[in-house]
CSV table of C-alpha atoms and ligand atoms in Angstrom, one decimal:
chain,number,residue,atom,x,y,z
A,138,UNK,CA,133.5,114.3,85.4
A,139,UNK,CA,130.5,115.3,83.1
A,140,UNK,CA,130.4,114.7,79.3
A,141,UNK,CA,130.0,117.8,77.3
A,142,UNK,CA,126.6,116.7,76.1
A,143,UNK,CA,125.4,115.9,79.6
A,144,UNK,CA,126.7,119.5,80.8
A,145,UNK,CA,124.8,121.3,77.8
A,146,UNK,CA,121.6,119.3,78.6
A,147,UNK,CA,121.8,120.6,82.3
A,148,UNK,CA,122.8,124.2,80.9
A,149,UNK,CA,120.0,124.4,78.8
A,150,UNK,CA,117.5,122.9,81.2
A,151,UNK,CA,118.6,125.7,83.7
A,152,UNK,CA,118.2,128.5,81.2
A,153,UNK,CA,114.6,130.3,80.8
A,154,UNK,CA,114.2,132.1,77.7
A,155,UNK,CA,113.9,135.9,77.8
A,156,UNK,CA,110.2,136.8,77.8
A,157,UNK,CA,110.8,140.4,76.8
A,158,UNK,CA,110.5,141.3,72.9
A,159,UNK,CA,110.7,144.5,70.7
A,160,UNK,CA,109.9,145.7,67.7
A,161,UNK,CA,112.9,146.7,65.5
A,162,UNK,CA,113.3,148.0,61.9
A,163,UNK,CA,114.4,145.4,59.6
A,164,UNK,CA,117.0,147.4,58.7
A,165,UNK,CA,118.6,147.0,62.2
A,166,UNK,CA,117.6,143.4,62.9
A,167,UNK,CA,120.6,141.5,61.7
A,168,UNK,CA,121.6,138.9,64.1
A,169,UNK,CA,118.6,139.3,66.2
A,170,UNK,CA,116.6,136.3,67.1
A,171,UNK,CA,112.8,136.5,65.9
A,172,UNK,CA,110.2,136.4,68.6
A,173,UNK,CA,107.1,135.8,66.6
A,174,UNK,CA,107.0,134.0,63.0
A,175,UNK,CA,106.9,136.3,59.9
A,176,UNK,CA,103.7,135.5,57.8
A,177,UNK,CA,103.4,136.6,54.2
A,178,UNK,CA,100.0,138.4,53.3
A,179,UNK,CA,101.1,138.2,49.8
A,180,UNK,CA,102.1,136.0,47.0
A,181,UNK,CA,105.7,136.4,46.0
A,182,UNK,CA,106.2,137.1,43.2
A,183,UNK,CA,103.0,139.1,43.2
A,184,UNK,CA,102.4,138.4,39.5
A,185,UNK,CA,103.5,136.2,36.7
A,186,UNK,CA,106.5,137.8,35.4
A,187,UNK,CA,109.2,137.4,32.7
A,188,UNK,CA,112.7,136.0,33.7
A,189,UNK,CA,114.1,137.2,30.2
A,190,UNK,CA,114.4,140.5,28.3
A,191,UNK,CA,112.3,139.1,25.0
A,192,UNK,CA,109.0,139.0,23.7
A,193,UNK,CA,105.8,137.4,25.4
A,194,UNK,CA,103.4,135.7,23.2
A,195,UNK,CA,101.0,132.8,23.0
A,196,UNK,CA,103.1,129.6,22.3
A,197,UNK,CA,100.4,128.3,19.7
A,198,UNK,CA,100.7,131.4,17.8
A,199,UNK,CA,104.2,130.4,16.5
A,200,UNK,CA,104.3,127.9,13.8
A,201,UNK,CA,106.8,125.1,14.2
A,202,UNK,CA,109.4,126.5,11.9
A,203,UNK,CA,109.0,129.8,13.4
A,204,UNK,CA,107.1,133.0,12.1
A,205,UNK,CA,106.4,136.5,12.5
A,206,UNK,CA,104.3,138.2,14.8
A,207,UNK,CA,103.5,142.1,15.1
A,208,UNK,CA,104.7,143.8,18.4
A,209,UNK,CA,101.8,145.8,19.7
A,210,UNK,CA,102.9,146.7,23.3
A,211,UNK,CA,106.0,147.3,25.3
A,212,UNK,CA,106.1,146.3,29.1
A,213,UNK,CA,109.1,147.1,31.3
A,214,UNK,CA,109.4,146.1,34.6
A,215,UNK,CA,107.1,148.2,36.9
A,216,UNK,CA,104.7,148.5,34.1
A,217,UNK,CA,101.5,146.7,33.5
A,218,UNK,CA,100.7,145.8,29.7
A,219,UNK,CA,97.1,145.2,28.3
A,220,UNK,CA,95.4,141.9,27.2
A,221,UNK,CA,97.5,140.3,24.4
A,222,UNK,CA,95.7,140.3,21.2
A,223,UNK,CA,95.6,136.8,19.4
A,224,UNK,CA,98.6,136.4,16.9
A,225,UNK,CA,100.6,139.2,18.3
A,226,UNK,CA,103.8,139.7,20.6
A,227,UNK,CA,104.8,141.9,23.4
A,228,UNK,CA,108.1,143.5,24.0
A,229,UNK,CA,109.1,142.5,27.9
A,230,UNK,CA,111.7,142.7,30.1
A,231,UNK,CA,112.9,140.9,33.0
A,232,UNK,CA,110.6,141.4,36.0
A,233,UNK,CA,107.7,142.9,33.8
A,234,UNK,CA,104.3,141.3,34.4
A,235,UNK,CA,103.2,138.9,31.7
A,236,UNK,CA,100.3,140.7,29.7
A,237,UNK,CA,97.0,138.7,30.1
A,238,UNK,CA,96.7,136.2,27.5
A,239,UNK,CA,100.5,135.6,27.0
A,240,UNK,CA,101.8,131.8,28.0
A,241,UNK,CA,105.6,132.2,27.0
A,242,UNK,CA,108.4,134.5,26.7
A,243,UNK,CA,111.0,134.0,24.0
A,244,UNK,CA,114.5,135.6,24.8
A,245,UNK,CA,115.7,138.2,22.5
A,246,UNK,CA,118.8,136.3,21.6
A,247,UNK,CA,116.4,134.0,19.4
A,248,UNK,CA,114.3,136.7,17.9
A,249,UNK,CA,115.0,139.4,15.4
A,250,UNK,CA,113.3,142.7,15.4
A,251,UNK,CA,111.6,143.4,11.8
A,252,UNK,CA,108.5,145.1,10.4
A,253,UNK,CA,105.2,143.8,9.1
A,254,UNK,CA,104.3,144.6,5.2
A,255,UNK,CA,102.4,147.6,6.3
A,256,UNK,CA,105.5,148.9,8.5
A,257,UNK,CA,104.3,148.0,12.0
A,258,UNK,CA,107.1,146.9,14.3
A,259,UNK,CA,107.3,143.2,14.4
A,260,UNK,CA,109.5,140.1,15.6
A,261,UNK,CA,110.6,137.3,13.8
A,262,UNK,CA,110.7,134.5,16.2
A,263,UNK,CA,113.3,131.7,15.1
A,264,UNK,CA,112.7,129.0,18.0
A,265,UNK,CA,109.2,128.2,18.6
A,266,UNK,CA,108.4,128.5,22.5
A,267,UNK,CA,107.0,125.9,24.9
A,268,UNK,CA,104.1,127.2,26.9
A,269,UNK,CA,105.3,128.5,30.2
A,270,UNK,CA,108.9,129.1,29.3
A,271,UNK,CA,110.7,132.1,31.0
A,272,UNK,CA,107.8,133.0,33.2
A,273,UNK,CA,108.1,133.2,36.9
A,274,UNK,CA,105.0,132.4,38.5
A,275,UNK,CA,103.0,134.2,40.9
A,276,UNK,CA,103.6,132.9,44.5
A,277,UNK,CA,106.5,130.4,43.3
A,278,UNK,CA,108.7,131.9,46.1
A,279,UNK,CA,106.2,132.7,48.8
A,280,UNK,CA,102.5,131.9,49.0
A,281,UNK,CA,100.0,134.2,50.7
A,282,UNK,CA,99.6,133.2,54.6
A,283,UNK,CA,102.8,131.2,54.6
A,284,UNK,CA,105.4,131.4,57.4
A,285,UNK,CA,108.6,132.5,55.8
A,286,UNK,CA,110.6,132.7,59.1
A,287,UNK,CA,109.8,130.8,62.2
A,288,UNK,CA,110.1,132.3,65.8
A,289,UNK,CA,113.5,131.4,67.3
A,290,UNK,CA,115.2,132.1,63.9
A,291,UNK,CA,118.3,134.2,63.9
A,292,UNK,CA,118.1,136.6,61.3
A,293,UNK,CA,120.8,136.5,58.6
A,294,UNK,CA,121.3,139.0,55.7
A,295,UNK,CA,119.3,136.8,53.2
A,296,UNK,CA,116.3,136.4,56.2
A,297,UNK,CA,116.2,139.9,56.3
A,298,UNK,CA,115.9,140.2,52.5
A,299,UNK,CA,113.1,137.6,52.7
A,300,UNK,CA,111.3,139.5,55.3
A,301,UNK,CA,111.4,142.4,53.4
A,302,UNK,CA,110.2,140.7,50.2
A,303,UNK,CA,106.9,139.9,52.1
A,304,UNK,CA,106.8,143.5,52.9
A,305,UNK,CA,107.8,143.6,56.6
A,306,UNK,CA,109.1,146.8,57.6
A,307,UNK,CA,109.6,146.1,61.2
A,308,UNK,CA,110.2,142.4,63.0
A,309,UNK,CA,109.3,141.4,66.5
A,310,UNK,CA,112.8,140.0,68.2
A,311,UNK,CA,113.6,139.0,71.5
A,312,UNK,CA,115.4,141.5,73.4
A,313,UNK,CA,119.4,141.3,73.6
A,314,UNK,CA,120.6,139.2,76.3
A,315,UNK,CA,122.4,141.3,79.0
A,316,UNK,CA,125.8,139.8,80.1
A,317,UNK,CA,128.1,141.1,82.7
A,318,UNK,CA,131.9,140.2,81.7
A,319,UNK,CA,135.0,140.3,84.1
A,320,UNK,CA,138.4,138.8,84.0
A,321,UNK,CA,140.1,137.6,86.8
A,322,UNK,CA,144.0,137.6,87.5
A,323,UNK,CA,146.5,139.8,89.3
A,324,UNK,CA,148.9,139.4,86.2
A,325,UNK,CA,146.6,140.8,83.8
A,326,UNK,CA,147.2,144.3,82.6
A,327,UNK,CA,145.3,146.5,79.7
A,328,UNK,CA,147.0,147.0,76.3
A,329,UNK,CA,148.1,150.6,76.4
A,330,UNK,CA,149.4,150.2,80.0
A,331,UNK,CA,153.2,149.3,80.6
A,332,UNK,CA,153.9,145.4,80.9
A,333,UNK,CA,155.3,145.1,84.4
A,334,UNK,CA,157.2,142.4,85.4
A,335,UNK,CA,155.2,139.2,86.0
A,336,UNK,CA,152.3,140.7,83.8
A,337,UNK,CA,150.5,139.6,80.8
A,338,UNK,CA,148.2,141.4,78.5
A,339,UNK,CA,144.5,140.7,79.1
A,340,UNK,CA,143.4,139.2,75.9
A,341,UNK,CA,140.3,137.3,77.2
A,342,UNK,CA,138.5,140.4,77.7
A,343,UNK,CA,138.9,141.3,73.9
A,344,UNK,CA,138.1,137.8,72.7
A,345,UNK,CA,135.0,137.0,75.1
A,346,UNK,CA,133.7,140.6,74.5
A,347,UNK,CA,133.8,140.3,70.9
A,348,UNK,CA,132.3,136.8,70.9
A,349,UNK,CA,129.4,138.2,72.9
A,350,UNK,CA,128.7,141.1,70.7
A,351,UNK,CA,128.9,138.7,67.7
A,352,UNK,CA,126.2,136.6,69.4
A,353,UNK,CA,123.8,139.8,69.8
A,354,UNK,CA,124.6,140.5,73.4
A,355,UNK,CA,124.8,143.8,75.6
A,356,UNK,CA,127.8,143.5,77.3
A,357,UNK,CA,128.5,145.2,80.8
A,358,UNK,CA,132.2,144.9,80.9
A,359,UNK,CA,133.3,145.2,84.7
A,360,UNK,CA,137.0,145.0,83.5
A,361,UNK,CA,139.7,142.9,85.8
A,362,UNK,CA,139.0,141.7,89.2
A,363,UNK,CA,141.8,141.0,91.6
A,364,UNK,CA,142.3,137.5,92.9
A,365,UNK,CA,141.0,138.0,96.1
A,366,UNK,CA,137.6,136.3,97.5
A,367,UNK,CA,136.0,139.6,98.8
A,368,UNK,CA,136.6,141.5,95.6
A,369,UNK,CA,135.4,138.6,93.8
A,370,UNK,CA,132.0,138.4,95.5
A,371,UNK,CA,131.5,142.0,95.2
A,372,UNK,CA,132.4,141.7,91.5
A,373,UNK,CA,129.6,139.0,91.3
A,374,UNK,CA,127.1,141.1,93.3
A,375,UNK,CA,127.4,144.1,90.9
A,376,UNK,CA,127.2,141.7,87.9
A,377,UNK,CA,124.1,140.1,89.2
A,378,UNK,CA,122.2,143.3,89.1
A,379,UNK,CA,120.6,143.9,85.5
A,380,UNK,CA,122.4,141.0,83.8
A,381,UNK,CA,120.9,137.8,82.6
A,382,UNK,CA,124.2,136.0,82.6
A,383,UNK,CA,127.6,136.6,84.1
A,384,UNK,CA,130.7,135.3,82.1
A,385,UNK,CA,134.1,135.4,83.6
A,386,UNK,CA,137.5,134.2,82.8
A,387,UNK,CA,140.1,132.7,84.8
A,388,UNK,CA,140.3,131.7,88.7
A,389,UNK,CA,138.1,128.6,88.2
A,390,UNK,CA,140.7,125.8,88.9
A,391,UNK,CA,141.8,124.3,92.1
A,392,UNK,CA,144.5,126.6,93.1
A,393,UNK,CA,144.6,128.7,96.2
A,394,UNK,CA,144.5,132.0,93.9
A,395,UNK,CA,141.2,130.7,92.5
A,396,UNK,CA,138.5,132.4,94.0
A,397,UNK,CA,135.5,132.2,91.9
A,398,UNK,CA,134.0,129.0,93.0
A,399,UNK,CA,134.0,129.8,96.5
A,400,UNK,CA,132.7,133.2,95.6
A,401,UNK,CA,129.9,131.9,93.4
A,402,UNK,CA,129.1,129.5,96.3
A,403,UNK,CA,129.0,132.2,98.8
A,404,UNK,CA,126.8,134.4,96.5
A,405,UNK,CA,124.6,131.7,94.9
A,406,UNK,CA,125.5,128.3,93.8
A,407,UNK,CA,127.7,126.4,91.5
A,408,UNK,CA,125.7,123.6,89.9
A,409,UNK,CA,128.1,122.0,87.6
A,410,UNK,CA,132.0,122.0,87.5
A,411,UNK,CA,134.6,120.2,85.5
A,412,UNK,CA,133.6,118.8,82.0
A,413,UNK,CA,135.4,116.3,80.0
A,414,UNK,CA,137.0,118.1,77.4
A,415,UNK,CA,140.3,119.5,76.1
A,416,UNK,CA,140.9,122.3,76.4
A,417,UNK,CA,138.6,123.8,79.0
A,418,UNK,CA,137.9,121.3,81.6
A,419,UNK,CA,137.4,123.6,84.7
A,420,UNK,CA,134.3,125.2,83.2
A,421,UNK,CA,132.0,126.2,86.1
A,422,UNK,CA,128.2,126.7,85.8
A,423,UNK,CA,125.9,128.2,88.4
A,424,UNK,CA,123.7,131.2,89.6
A,425,UNK,CA,124.2,134.2,91.8
A,426,UNK,CA,121.5,135.6,93.7
A,427,UNK,CA,120.1,139.2,92.9
A,428,UNK,CA,119.9,142.0,95.4
A,429,UNK,CA,117.0,143.5,96.8
A,430,UNK,CA,116.8,146.0,93.5
A,431,UNK,CA,115.6,143.3,91.6
A,432,UNK,CA,113.0,144.5,89.2
A,433,UNK,CA,110.9,141.5,89.1
A,434,UNK,CA,113.3,139.3,87.0
A,435,UNK,CA,114.4,135.9,88.0
A,436,UNK,CA,115.9,135.8,91.5
A,437,UNK,CA,119.1,135.1,90.4
A,438,UNK,CA,121.7,135.6,87.5
A,439,UNK,CA,123.2,132.5,85.4
A,440,UNK,CA,126.9,132.1,86.1
A,441,UNK,CA,129.5,130.8,83.5
A,442,UNK,CA,133.1,130.7,84.7
A,443,UNK,CA,135.6,130.1,81.9
A,444,UNK,CA,139.1,128.9,82.1
A,445,UNK,CA,141.6,131.5,81.9
A,446,UNK,CA,143.8,130.0,79.2
A,447,UNK,CA,143.0,132.1,76.1
A,448,UNK,CA,142.3,129.1,73.9
A,449,UNK,CA,140.6,127.1,76.6
A,450,UNK,CA,138.2,130.3,77.1
A,451,UNK,CA,137.6,130.8,73.3
A,452,UNK,CA,136.7,127.0,72.9
A,453,UNK,CA,134.5,126.9,75.9
A,454,UNK,CA,132.7,129.8,74.7
A,455,UNK,CA,131.9,128.2,71.3
A,456,UNK,CA,130.9,125.0,72.7
A,457,UNK,CA,129.1,126.0,75.8
A,458,UNK,CA,128.4,129.6,76.1
A,459,UNK,CA,126.8,129.9,72.5
A,460,UNK,CA,124.2,127.0,73.4
A,461,UNK,CA,123.3,128.9,76.5
A,462,UNK,CA,122.8,132.4,74.4
A,463,UNK,CA,120.8,130.5,72.0
A,464,UNK,CA,118.2,129.0,74.7
A,465,UNK,CA,118.3,132.4,76.3
A,466,UNK,CA,117.0,133.9,73.0
A,467,UNK,CA,114.5,131.1,72.5
A,468,UNK,CA,116.4,129.5,69.7
A,469,UNK,CA,115.7,125.8,69.2
A,470,UNK,CA,118.8,123.4,70.2
A,471,UNK,CA,120.7,122.8,67.3
A,472,UNK,CA,123.9,120.8,66.5
A,473,UNK,CA,126.8,122.8,65.1
A,474,UNK,CA,127.0,122.5,61.4
A,475,UNK,CA,129.9,119.8,61.3
A,476,UNK,CA,131.8,118.6,58.4
A,477,UNK,CA,133.3,115.2,57.8
A,478,UNK,CA,136.7,116.0,56.4
A,479,UNK,CA,140.0,113.4,55.9
A,480,UNK,CA,142.8,114.2,58.4
A,481,UNK,CA,146.3,115.1,56.9
A,482,UNK,CA,148.3,113.9,60.1
A,483,UNK,CA,148.4,111.2,62.7
A,484,UNK,CA,147.1,111.8,65.9
A,485,UNK,CA,148.3,108.5,68.0
A,486,UNK,CA,148.1,109.8,71.6
A,487,UNK,CA,144.6,111.1,72.0
A,488,UNK,CA,143.5,112.5,75.3
A,489,UNK,CA,140.8,110.7,77.5
A,490,UNK,CA,138.8,113.5,77.3
A,491,UNK,CA,137.0,114.8,74.3
A,492,UNK,CA,139.3,117.0,72.4
A,493,UNK,CA,138.8,120.1,70.3
A,494,UNK,CA,141.8,120.4,68.2
A,495,UNK,CA,142.9,123.6,66.2
A,496,UNK,CA,143.1,122.6,62.4
A,497,UNK,CA,142.5,123.9,59.1
A,498,UNK,CA,142.2,122.7,55.5
A,499,UNK,CA,145.5,122.5,53.3
A,500,UNK,CA,145.8,122.9,49.5
A,501,UNK,CA,145.4,119.0,49.4
A,502,UNK,CA,142.0,119.1,51.2
A,503,UNK,CA,143.2,117.5,53.8
A,504,UNK,CA,143.2,118.8,57.6
A,505,UNK,CA,146.2,120.1,59.0
A,506,UNK,CA,146.9,120.6,62.8
A,507,UNK,CA,148.5,123.7,64.3
A,508,UNK,CA,151.6,122.2,65.5
A,509,UNK,CA,151.3,123.8,69.0
A,510,UNK,CA,148.0,122.5,70.7
A,511,UNK,CA,148.6,124.1,73.9
A,512,UNK,CA,145.8,125.9,75.7
A,513,UNK,CA,147.8,129.0,75.9
A,514,UNK,CA,148.9,129.4,72.5
A,515,UNK,CA,146.2,131.8,70.9
A,516,UNK,CA,147.9,132.1,67.9
A,517,UNK,CA,146.6,128.5,66.9
A,518,UNK,CA,143.0,129.8,67.2
A,519,UNK,CA,143.8,132.8,64.5
A,520,UNK,CA,145.7,130.3,62.2
A,521,UNK,CA,142.7,127.5,62.3
A,522,UNK,CA,139.8,127.7,60.4
A,523,UNK,CA,137.7,125.4,63.1
A,524,UNK,CA,137.9,122.8,65.9
A,525,UNK,CA,138.3,119.2,65.2
A,526,UNK,CA,135.8,117.4,67.6
A,527,UNK,CA,137.7,114.2,68.4
A,528,UNK,CA,135.9,111.6,70.6
A,529,UNK,CA,137.5,110.6,74.1
A,530,UNK,CA,140.6,108.5,73.7
A,531,UNK,CA,140.1,108.1,69.8
A,532,UNK,CA,143.4,107.9,67.6
A,533,UNK,CA,143.3,109.5,64.4
A,534,UNK,CA,145.2,108.2,61.3
A,535,UNK,CA,146.1,110.0,58.1
A,536,UNK,CA,143.3,109.6,55.8
A,537,UNK,CA,140.6,109.3,58.3
A,538,UNK,CA,137.3,111.3,58.3
A,539,UNK,CA,137.0,113.5,61.4
A,540,UNK,CA,134.4,115.8,62.6
A,541,UNK,CA,135.3,119.2,61.6
A,542,UNK,CA,133.4,122.4,63.1
A,543,UNK,CA,134.1,125.6,61.1
A,544,UNK,CA,134.7,128.7,63.2
A,545,UNK,CA,132.2,130.4,60.6
A,546,UNK,CA,129.2,128.6,61.8
A,547,UNK,CA,126.4,130.8,63.0
A,548,UNK,CA,127.0,132.5,66.4
B,36,AMP,P1,143.5,130.7,85.6
B,36,AMP,O1,142.5,129.9,85.0
B,36,AMP,O2,143.3,131.9,86.3
B,36,AMP,O3,144.5,129.8,86.4
B,36,AMP,O4,144.6,131.0,84.5
B,36,AMP,C1,145.2,130.2,83.5
B,36,AMP,C2,146.3,130.7,82.7
B,36,AMP,O5,145.7,131.6,81.8
B,36,AMP,C3,147.3,131.5,83.0
B,36,AMP,O6,148.4,131.3,82.5
B,36,AMP,C4,146.6,133.1,83.4
B,36,AMP,O7,147.7,134.0,83.1
B,36,AMP,C5,146.2,133.1,81.9
B,36,AMP,N1,145.0,134.1,81.8
B,36,AMP,C6,143.9,134.1,82.7
B,36,AMP,N2,143.3,135.1,82.4
B,36,AMP,C7,143.7,135.9,81.2
B,36,AMP,C8,143.3,136.7,80.5
B,36,AMP,N3,142.1,137.5,80.7
B,36,AMP,N4,143.9,137.2,79.4
B,36,AMP,C9,145.1,136.1,79.0
B,36,AMP,N5,145.6,135.2,79.8
B,36,AMP,C10,144.8,135.0,80.9
B,37,MG,MG1,144.0,133.2,87.5
């Protein structure tokens, strides 16, 4: 059986990044992946400006015991002052440009408004400033011509803000991956339908569809496909048209009712089957040939068959499908953001396969395990905050540091 790392290397190698890109409004680009780097044409901030409400002055004009300076101008954010006369101060507010000639700001809490003998407004500076204080320098965030976001970056809210701060109204992003999704299983009925004897509700369709949407995909949902070879082959042919990836759940084990592998073999090829992980061992990877209406794209669609057990399909999506979606969108291969956290439990009978255990942090900061780690218990995946990534055959004792992968990791 392949290790997960070997399998991921093969999956990535078989995945070519999508070539098509589109320009989208920066408003609509959340979660999209940049096709082209964002370069700034300007310094940010574009001018030296005050980081406090207070008074701008020349530090050398204030004697060490403090002093009184006439206030000859007032500069609010969005305004531009005039050159500071020697020995004077300017009333200034946060974000306002520093008048030419000034080299320090004293916060208003350290000043007292007063008047000169001739009645002009003035300020008493109680604490003499150091040159440069409370000034945000032009370009201290971004320098003109700097790349602020690299190609291959998934756009987070703060990345959108950064793009906007350099004036980018539109962004060039990779087109959304098109993913066909279907569930197999004669026992499956949809919520809203009566639960006939022997049936269960189709939960994977909801979990996987939402995971795909969260990852920025366009989902072609083909519903439920019966446990028959010909129906499965027909669904694969339909799914290959116009989709980059076909994602299925169920029917990839070795039972007589598991038709996905033979169906994919008939319509394309299985390139990899079974990974040494728990849950999720029967994952299958391959490709399905496209029909004659193929519009000049690749001659086949990628295929990933996830196991039917709800926790298995959830976990295998996180560990194996996400990296493929990232590769499709031209993102660099990255390790998931793992934390080293102490176990609050003993795990004395580890599996020979690499395990992904549903866990969360308790009030004492130690990780707790959901008591039932069965791959059919979806409650565990909702209770948990992430997965403990436990190496093959590795026992855990209370207090040991383990590798924890939070679910909140970027999609
Ligand atoms: P399979 O991989 O088809 O052998 O399915 C393994 C287990 O997962 C069986 O107990 C199925 O009933 C269950 N299962 C398969 N597909 C789904 C689904 N879409 N939603 C919920 N449970 C499923
Ligand atoms: Mg089945």
